[in-house]
């Protein structure tokens, strides 16, 4: 069950924490994976800037049920064979980390807005392009006509302040060096530190909707 007024309260609290961390104009993406379509409606009513979904099938099922007007960001692991079906519904592709996906998005959604996902932690369990390869992925994405607005990363599993700082400052530095604008980093457990390090977009799920069962 999703209680819209509780979600709205939690959105306000997260926004307050973002401001206290020095964030100005930081976008709040409500991550609704594993939560029902109602969670998306509650996020929209509560004033989130966008909604994040991770799984193609789940997104399509929710679209089928009917969604309020909102920008949907795809933030999950992307396989090129899933791109076509969700392309009409995705406003921003946040998790782009392979050449085949770059080509497929360019084919199915010409001129789409994308972020390149960077693996800033070196953890093998996490997706993302190795930092030293990002420039060549960027060149290809631009060549095929995608609009690369910025970079995205998932912070370290380790909760230490210094591990997080290393990950987030790495991404922020890359965004600056490449002259990009969007720096998507920070989730429920680490968005305050991500904002302190210069995040422009946080992706928050469980803090808004409660624990996920899957
Ligand atoms: C699930 C997910 C989130 C949100 O995680 P929470 O800890 O629930 O806030 C953010 N970003 C990505 C890429 C995710 O997969």
PDB file of N, CA, C and O in Angstrom, residues 98-158:
ATOM      1  N   UNK A  98      27.055   0.452 -22.604  1.00  0.00           N
ATOM      2  CA  UNK A  98      27.647  -0.430 -23.611  1.00  0.00           C
ATOM      3  C   UNK A  98      27.453   0.164 -25.000  1.00  0.00           C
ATOM      4  O   UNK A  98      26.514   0.928 -25.238  1.00  0.00           O
ATOM      5  N   UNK A  99      28.369  -0.205 -25.899  1.00  0.00           N
ATOM      6  CA  UNK A  99      28.300   0.312 -27.269  1.00  0.00           C
ATOM      7  C   UNK A  99      27.037  -0.195 -27.960  1.00  0.00           C
ATOM      8  O   UNK A  99      26.396   0.545 -28.707  1.00  0.00           O
ATOM      9  N   UNK A 100      26.656  -1.457 -27.689  1.00  0.00           N
ATOM     10  CA  UNK A 100      25.478  -1.980 -28.391  1.00  0.00           C
ATOM     11  C   UNK A 100      24.227  -1.239 -27.952  1.00  0.00           C
ATOM     12  O   UNK A 100      23.338  -0.951 -28.772  1.00  0.00           O
ATOM     13  N   UNK A 101      24.146  -0.874 -26.688  1.00  0.00           N
ATOM     14  CA  UNK A 101      22.992  -0.109 -26.211  1.00  0.00           C
ATOM     15  C   UNK A 101      22.996   1.306 -26.806  1.00  0.00           C
ATOM     16  O   UNK A 101      21.946   1.832 -27.188  1.00  0.00           O
ATOM     17  N   UNK A 102      24.150   1.900 -26.911  1.00  0.00           N
ATOM     18  CA  UNK A 102      24.244   3.229 -27.542  1.00  0.00           C
ATOM     19  C   UNK A 102      23.679   3.175 -28.966  1.00  0.00           C
ATOM     20  O   UNK A 102      22.854   4.002 -29.361  1.00  0.00           O
ATOM     21  N   UNK A 103      24.101   2.175 -29.721  1.00  0.00           N
ATOM     22  CA  UNK A 103      23.637   2.070 -31.111  1.00  0.00           C
ATOM     23  C   UNK A 103      22.138   1.771 -31.174  1.00  0.00           C
ATOM     24  O   UNK A 103      21.430   2.301 -32.025  1.00  0.00           O
ATOM     25  N   UNK A 104      21.676   0.935 -30.269  1.00  0.00           N
ATOM     26  CA  UNK A 104      20.261   0.558 -30.276  1.00  0.00           C
ATOM     27  C   UNK A 104      19.373   1.757 -29.894  1.00  0.00           C
ATOM     28  O   UNK A 104      18.323   1.972 -30.504  1.00  0.00           O
ATOM     29  N   UNK A 105      19.787   2.521 -28.909  1.00  0.00           N
ATOM     30  CA  UNK A 105      18.996   3.707 -28.535  1.00  0.00           C
ATOM     31  C   UNK A 105      18.974   4.698 -29.699  1.00  0.00           C
ATOM     32  O   UNK A 105      17.931   5.263 -30.039  1.00  0.00           O
ATOM     33  N   UNK A 106      20.118   4.878 -30.331  1.00  0.00           N
ATOM     34  CA  UNK A 106      20.175   5.809 -31.466  1.00  0.00           C
ATOM     35  C   UNK A 106      19.223   5.378 -32.581  1.00  0.00           C
ATOM     36  O   UNK A 106      18.629   6.209 -33.266  1.00  0.00           O
ATOM     37  N   UNK A 107      19.065   4.063 -32.724  1.00  0.00           N
ATOM     38  CA  UNK A 107      18.201   3.528 -33.769  1.00  0.00           C
ATOM     39  C   UNK A 107      16.722   3.647 -33.398  1.00  0.00           C
ATOM     40  O   UNK A 107      15.892   4.022 -34.216  1.00  0.00           O
ATOM     41  N   UNK A 108      16.397   3.351 -32.154  1.00  0.00           N
ATOM     42  CA  UNK A 108      14.990   3.281 -31.719  1.00  0.00           C
ATOM     43  C   UNK A 108      14.467   4.605 -31.198  1.00  0.00           C
ATOM     44  O   UNK A 108      13.253   4.815 -31.129  1.00  0.00           O
ATOM     45  N   UNK A 109      15.363   5.473 -30.751  1.00  0.00           N
ATOM     46  CA  UNK A 109      14.949   6.765 -30.198  1.00  0.00           C
ATOM     47  C   UNK A 109      15.959   7.826 -30.622  1.00  0.00           C
ATOM     48  O   UNK A 109      16.727   8.334 -29.804  1.00  0.00           O
ATOM     49  N   UNK A 110      15.964   8.155 -31.923  1.00  0.00           N
ATOM     50  CA  UNK A 110      16.977   9.092 -32.434  1.00  0.00           C
ATOM     51  C   UNK A 110      16.996  10.395 -31.629  1.00  0.00           C
ATOM     52  O   UNK A 110      15.944  10.942 -31.303  1.00  0.00           O
ATOM     53  N   UNK A 111      18.199  10.837 -31.294  1.00  0.00           N
ATOM     54  CA  UNK A 111      18.327  12.107 -30.573  1.00  0.00           C
ATOM     55  C   UNK A 111      17.972  12.032 -29.101  1.00  0.00           C
ATOM     56  O   UNK A 111      17.815  13.057 -28.438  1.00  0.00           O
ATOM     57  N   UNK A 112      17.856  10.810 -28.563  1.00  0.00           N
ATOM     58  CA  UNK A 112      17.449  10.654 -27.160  1.00  0.00           C
ATOM     59  C   UNK A 112      18.468  11.282 -26.206  1.00  0.00           C
ATOM     60  O   UNK A 112      19.658  11.387 -26.505  1.00  0.00           O
ATOM     61  N   UNK A 113      17.958  11.662 -25.051  1.00  0.00           N
ATOM     62  CA  UNK A 113      18.810  12.185 -23.973  1.00  0.00           C
ATOM     63  C   UNK A 113      19.346  11.007 -23.161  1.00  0.00           C
ATOM     64  O   UNK A 113      18.569  10.133 -22.760  1.00  0.00           O
ATOM     65  N   UNK A 114      20.635  11.001 -22.920  1.00  0.00           N
ATOM     66  CA  UNK A 114      21.236   9.899 -22.172  1.00  0.00           C
ATOM     67  C   UNK A 114      22.254  10.405 -21.148  1.00  0.00           C
ATOM     68  O   UNK A 114      22.783  11.513 -21.269  1.00  0.00           O
ATOM     69  N   UNK A 115      22.496   9.574 -20.154  1.00  0.00           N
ATOM     70  CA  UNK A 115      23.643   9.721 -19.264  1.00  0.00           C
ATOM     71  C   UNK A 115      24.492   8.473 -19.447  1.00  0.00           C
ATOM     72  O   UNK A 115      23.946   7.388 -19.664  1.00  0.00           O
ATOM     73  N   UNK A 116      25.786   8.605 -19.378  1.00  0.00           N
ATOM     74  CA  UNK A 116      26.660   7.436 -19.392  1.00  0.00           C
ATOM     75  C   UNK A 116      26.894   7.005 -17.950  1.00  0.00           C
ATOM     76  O   UNK A 116      27.249   7.832 -17.099  1.00  0.00           O
ATOM     77  N   UNK A 117      26.671   5.713 -17.687  1.00  0.00           N
ATOM     78  CA  UNK A 117      26.917   5.211 -16.329  1.00  0.00           C
ATOM     79  C   UNK A 117      28.387   4.872 -16.178  1.00  0.00           C
ATOM     80  O   UNK A 117      28.960   4.148 -16.994  1.00  0.00           O
ATOM     81  N   UNK A 118      28.988   5.401 -15.117  1.00  0.00           N
ATOM     82  CA  UNK A 118      30.410   5.209 -14.870  1.00  0.00           C
ATOM     83  C   UNK A 118      30.585   4.335 -13.628  1.00  0.00           C
ATOM     84  O   UNK A 118      29.926   4.552 -12.603  1.00  0.00           O
ATOM     85  N   UNK A 119      31.471   3.362 -13.727  1.00  0.00           N
ATOM     86  CA  UNK A 119      31.801   2.549 -12.555  1.00  0.00           C
ATOM     87  C   UNK A 119      32.933   3.261 -11.809  1.00  0.00           C
ATOM     88  O   UNK A 119      34.097   3.141 -12.162  1.00  0.00           O
ATOM     89  N   UNK A 120      32.554   4.014 -10.775  1.00  0.00           N
ATOM     90  CA  UNK A 120      33.542   4.817 -10.043  1.00  0.00           C
ATOM     91  C   UNK A 120      34.133   4.063  -8.860  1.00  0.00           C
ATOM     92  O   UNK A 120      34.996   4.597  -8.164  1.00  0.00           O
ATOM     93  N   UNK A 121      33.659   2.836  -8.625  1.00  0.00           N
ATOM     94  CA  UNK A 121      34.115   2.116  -7.431  1.00  0.00           C
ATOM     95  C   UNK A 121      34.994   0.915  -7.756  1.00  0.00           C
ATOM     96  O   UNK A 121      35.638   0.362  -6.870  1.00  0.00           O
ATOM     97  N   UNK A 122      34.985   0.506  -9.013  1.00  0.00           N
ATOM     98  CA  UNK A 122      35.741  -0.683  -9.388  1.00  0.00           C
ATOM     99  C   UNK A 122      35.080  -1.982  -8.951  1.00  0.00           C
ATOM    100  O   UNK A 122      35.617  -3.061  -9.178  1.00  0.00           O
ATOM    101  N   UNK A 123      33.891  -1.893  -8.336  1.00  0.00           N
ATOM    102  CA  UNK A 123      33.198  -3.112  -7.905  1.00  0.00           C
ATOM    103  C   UNK A 123      32.645  -3.845  -9.125  1.00  0.00           C
ATOM    104  O   UNK A 123      31.928  -3.268  -9.930  1.00  0.00           O
ATOM    105  N   UNK A 124      32.980  -5.143  -9.229  1.00  0.00           N
ATOM    106  CA  UNK A 124      32.578  -5.906 -10.419  1.00  0.00           C
ATOM    107  C   UNK A 124      31.072  -6.138 -10.469  1.00  0.00           C
ATOM    108  O   UNK A 124      30.502  -6.389 -11.525  1.00  0.00           O
ATOM    109  N   UNK A 125      30.425  -6.077  -9.305  1.00  0.00           N
ATOM    110  CA  UNK A 125      28.974  -6.304  -9.267  1.00  0.00           C
ATOM    111  C   UNK A 125      28.203  -5.116  -9.823  1.00  0.00           C
ATOM    112  O   UNK A 125      27.009  -5.208 -10.044  1.00  0.00           O
ATOM    113  N   UNK A 126      28.892  -4.007 -10.017  1.00  0.00           N
ATOM    114  CA  UNK A 126      28.189  -2.819 -10.492  1.00  0.00           C
ATOM    115  C   UNK A 126      28.448  -2.602 -11.976  1.00  0.00           C
ATOM    116  O   UNK A 126      29.539  -2.841 -12.472  1.00  0.00           O
ATOM    117  N   UNK A 127      27.412  -2.141 -12.661  1.00  0.00           N
ATOM    118  CA  UNK A 127      27.580  -1.817 -14.063  1.00  0.00           C
ATOM    119  C   UNK A 127      28.361  -0.523 -14.211  1.00  0.00           C
ATOM    120  O   UNK A 127      28.840   0.057 -13.244  1.00  0.00           O
ATOM    121  N   UNK A 128      28.464  -0.086 -15.441  1.00  0.00           N
ATOM    122  CA  UNK A 128      29.124   1.190 -15.678  1.00  0.00           C
ATOM    123  C   UNK A 128      30.409   1.035 -16.463  1.00  0.00           C
ATOM    124  O   UNK A 128      31.061  -0.006 -16.448  1.00  0.00           O
ATOM    125  N   UNK A 129      30.746   2.104 -17.137  1.00  0.00           N
ATOM    126  CA  UNK A 129      31.945   2.168 -17.967  1.00  0.00           C
ATOM    127  C   UNK A 129      33.131   2.510 -17.065  1.00  0.00           C
ATOM    128  O   UNK A 129      33.004   3.357 -16.173  1.00  0.00           O
ATOM    129  N   UNK A 130      34.269   1.852 -17.294  1.00  0.00           N
ATOM    130  CA  UNK A 130      35.471   2.213 -16.532  1.00  0.00           C
ATOM    131  C   UNK A 130      35.823   3.666 -16.855  1.00  0.00           C
ATOM    132  O   UNK A 130      35.730   4.086 -18.016  1.00  0.00           O
ATOM    133  N   UNK A 131      36.234   4.438 -15.842  1.00  0.00           N
ATOM    134  CA  UNK A 131      36.487   5.869 -16.066  1.00  0.00           C
ATOM    135  C   UNK A 131      37.363   6.168 -17.293  1.00  0.00           C
ATOM    136  O   UNK A 131      37.062   7.080 -18.061  1.00  0.00           O
ATOM    137  N   UNK A 132      38.411   5.363 -17.518  1.00  0.00           N
ATOM    138  CA  UNK A 132      39.305   5.696 -18.630  1.00  0.00           C
ATOM    139  C   UNK A 132      38.682   5.409 -20.006  1.00  0.00           C
ATOM    140  O   UNK A 132      39.250   5.784 -21.028  1.00  0.00           O
ATOM    141  N   UNK A 133      37.544   4.715 -20.033  1.00  0.00           N
ATOM    142  CA  UNK A 133      36.886   4.438 -21.317  1.00  0.00           C
ATOM    143  C   UNK A 133      35.745   5.404 -21.626  1.00  0.00           C
ATOM    144  O   UNK A 133      35.161   5.346 -22.718  1.00  0.00           O
ATOM    145  N   UNK A 134      35.401   6.253 -20.675  1.00  0.00           N
ATOM    146  CA  UNK A 134      34.192   7.070 -20.832  1.00  0.00           C
ATOM    147  C   UNK A 134      34.286   8.012 -22.039  1.00  0.00           C
ATOM    148  O   UNK A 134      33.322   8.185 -22.784  1.00  0.00           O
ATOM    149  N   UNK A 135      35.472   8.586 -22.263  1.00  0.00           N
ATOM    150  CA  UNK A 135      35.617   9.544 -23.365  1.00  0.00           C
ATOM    151  C   UNK A 135      35.283   8.902 -24.708  1.00  0.00           C
ATOM    152  O   UNK A 135      34.611   9.513 -25.558  1.00  0.00           O
ATOM    153  N   UNK A 136      35.705   7.650 -24.913  1.00  0.00           N
ATOM    154  CA  UNK A 136      35.427   7.027 -26.219  1.00  0.00           C
ATOM    155  C   UNK A 136      33.951   6.670 -26.363  1.00  0.00           C
ATOM    156  O   UNK A 136      33.387   6.779 -27.452  1.00  0.00           O
ATOM    157  N   UNK A 137      33.301   6.268 -25.268  1.00  0.00           N
ATOM    158  CA  UNK A 137      31.851   6.035 -25.315  1.00  0.00           C
ATOM    159  C   UNK A 137      31.118   7.335 -25.615  1.00  0.00           C
ATOM    160  O   UNK A 137      30.151   7.359 -26.377  1.00  0.00           O
ATOM    161  N   UNK A 138      31.586   8.411 -25.007  1.00  0.00           N
ATOM    162  CA  UNK A 138      30.973   9.720 -25.238  1.00  0.00           C
ATOM    163  C   UNK A 138      31.059  10.093 -26.720  1.00  0.00           C
ATOM    164  O   UNK A 138      30.071  10.501 -27.336  1.00  0.00           O
ATOM    165  N   UNK A 139      32.240   9.904 -27.305  1.00  0.00           N
ATOM    166  CA  UNK A 139      32.425  10.258 -28.715  1.00  0.00           C
ATOM    167  C   UNK A 139      31.469   9.477 -29.612  1.00  0.00           C
ATOM    168  O   UNK A 139      30.854  10.043 -30.517  1.00  0.00           O
ATOM    169  N   UNK A 140      31.336   8.191 -29.343  1.00  0.00           N
ATOM    170  CA  UNK A 140      30.443   7.370 -30.168  1.00  0.00           C
ATOM    171  C   UNK A 140      28.987   7.810 -29.985  1.00  0.00           C
ATOM    172  O   UNK A 140      28.239   7.953 -30.958  1.00  0.00           O
ATOM    173  N   UNK A 141      28.588   8.045 -28.737  1.00  0.00           N
ATOM    174  CA  UNK A 141      27.202   8.439 -28.468  1.00  0.00           C
ATOM    175  C   UNK A 141      26.863   9.744 -29.204  1.00  0.00           C
ATOM    176  O   UNK A 141      25.779   9.874 -29.794  1.00  0.00           O
ATOM    177  N   UNK A 142      27.795  10.676 -29.200  1.00  0.00           N
ATOM    178  CA  UNK A 142      27.560  11.950 -29.892  1.00  0.00           C
ATOM    179  C   UNK A 142      27.514  11.729 -31.404  1.00  0.00           C
ATOM    180  O   UNK A 142      26.647  12.262 -32.100  1.00  0.00           O
ATOM    181  N   UNK A 143      28.432  10.896 -31.891  1.00  0.00           N
ATOM    182  CA  UNK A 143      28.474  10.604 -33.329  1.00  0.00           C
ATOM    183  C   UNK A 143      27.165  10.029 -33.859  1.00  0.00           C
ATOM    184  O   UNK A 143      26.737  10.346 -34.966  1.00  0.00           O
ATOM    185  N   UNK A 144      26.506   9.185 -33.049  1.00  0.00           N
ATOM    186  CA  UNK A 144      25.258   8.578 -33.507  1.00  0.00           C
ATOM    187  C   UNK A 144      24.046   9.439 -33.173  1.00  0.00           C
ATOM    188  O   UNK A 144      22.907   9.014 -33.350  1.00  0.00           O
ATOM    189  N   UNK A 145      24.300  10.644 -32.662  1.00  0.00           N
ATOM    190  CA  UNK A 145      23.215  11.614 -32.527  1.00  0.00           C
ATOM    191  C   UNK A 145      22.524  11.655 -31.177  1.00  0.00           C
ATOM    192  O   UNK A 145      21.503  12.329 -31.024  1.00  0.00           O
ATOM    193  N   UNK A 146      23.073  10.948 -30.180  1.00  0.00           N
ATOM    194  CA  UNK A 146      22.452  11.023 -28.852  1.00  0.00           C
ATOM    195  C   UNK A 146      22.887  12.310 -28.156  1.00  0.00           C
ATOM    196  O   UNK A 146      23.960  12.852 -28.423  1.00  0.00           O
ATOM    197  N   UNK A 147      22.020  12.792 -27.270  1.00  0.00           N
ATOM    198  CA  UNK A 147      22.340  13.987 -26.488  1.00  0.00           C
ATOM    199  C   UNK A 147      22.841  13.520 -25.124  1.00  0.00           C
ATOM    200  O   UNK A 147      22.066  13.087 -24.278  1.00  0.00           O
ATOM    201  N   UNK A 148      24.156  13.581 -24.944  1.00  0.00           N
ATOM    202  CA  UNK A 148      24.739  13.123 -23.682  1.00  0.00           C
ATOM    203  C   UNK A 148      24.716  14.283 -22.695  1.00  0.00           C
ATOM    204  O   UNK A 148      25.525  15.206 -22.788  1.00  0.00           O
ATOM    205  N   UNK A 149      23.779  14.212 -21.761  1.00  0.00           N
ATOM    206  CA  UNK A 149      23.621  15.333 -20.824  1.00  0.00           C
ATOM    207  C   UNK A 149      24.570  15.252 -19.650  1.00  0.00           C
ATOM    208  O   UNK A 149      24.808  16.252 -18.977  1.00  0.00           O
ATOM    209  N   UNK A 150      25.069  14.050 -19.366  1.00  0.00           N
ATOM    210  CA  UNK A 150      25.948  13.945 -18.209  1.00  0.00           C
ATOM    211  C   UNK A 150      26.284  12.512 -17.891  1.00  0.00           C
ATOM    212  O   UNK A 150      26.179  11.626 -18.735  1.00  0.00           O
ATOM    213  N   UNK A 151      26.679  12.297 -16.632  1.00  0.00           N
ATOM    214  CA  UNK A 151      27.144  10.995 -16.175  1.00  0.00           C
ATOM    215  C   UNK A 151      26.358  10.558 -14.947  1.00  0.00           C
ATOM    216  O   UNK A 151      25.808  11.373 -14.212  1.00  0.00           O
ATOM    217  N   UNK A 152      26.319   9.254 -14.754  1.00  0.00           N
ATOM    218  CA  UNK A 152      25.624   8.676 -13.603  1.00  0.00           C
ATOM    219  C   UNK A 152      26.536   7.658 -12.937  1.00  0.00           C
ATOM    220  O   UNK A 152      27.315   6.991 -13.614  1.00  0.00           O
ATOM    221  N   UNK A 153      26.443   7.562 -11.612  1.00  0.00           N
ATOM    222  CA  UNK A 153      27.162   6.482 -10.937  1.00  0.00           C
ATOM    223  C   UNK A 153      26.356   5.958  -9.761  1.00  0.00           C
ATOM    224  O   UNK A 153      25.457   6.641  -9.253  1.00  0.00           O
ATOM    225  N   UNK A 154      26.657   4.730  -9.382  1.00  0.00           N
ATOM    226  CA  UNK A 154      26.119   4.139  -8.162  1.00  0.00           C
ATOM    227  C   UNK A 154      27.256   4.116  -7.156  1.00  0.00           C
ATOM    228  O   UNK A 154      28.339   3.595  -7.441  1.00  0.00           O
ATOM    229  N   UNK A 155      27.024   4.706  -5.992  1.00  0.00           N
ATOM    230  CA  UNK A 155      28.070   4.801  -4.969  1.00  0.00           C
ATOM    231  C   UNK A 155      28.474   3.440  -4.458  1.00  0.00           C
ATOM    232  O   UNK A 155      27.835   2.420  -4.754  1.00  0.00           O
ATOM    233  N   UNK A 156      29.541   3.409  -3.678  1.00  0.00           N
ATOM    234  CA  UNK A 156      30.067   2.136  -3.186  1.00  0.00           C
ATOM    235  C   UNK A 156      29.109   1.436  -2.228  1.00  0.00           C
ATOM    236  O   UNK A 156      28.323   2.084  -1.548  1.00  0.00           O
ATOM    237  N   UNK A 157      29.195   0.115  -2.185  1.00  0.00           N
ATOM    238  CA  UNK A 157      28.424  -0.647  -1.210  1.00  0.00           C
ATOM    239  C   UNK A 157      28.948  -0.351   0.196  1.00  0.00           C
ATOM    240  O   UNK A 157      28.169  -0.240   1.137  1.00  0.00           O
ATOM    241  N   UNK A 158      30.245  -0.181   0.321  1.00  0.00           N
ATOM    242  CA  UNK A 158      30.830   0.191   1.612  1.00  0.00           C
ATOM    243  C   UNK A 158      30.259   1.540   2.027  1.00  0.00           C
ATOM    244  O   UNK A 158      30.072   2.434   1.207  1.00  0.00           O
TER     245      UNK A 158
END
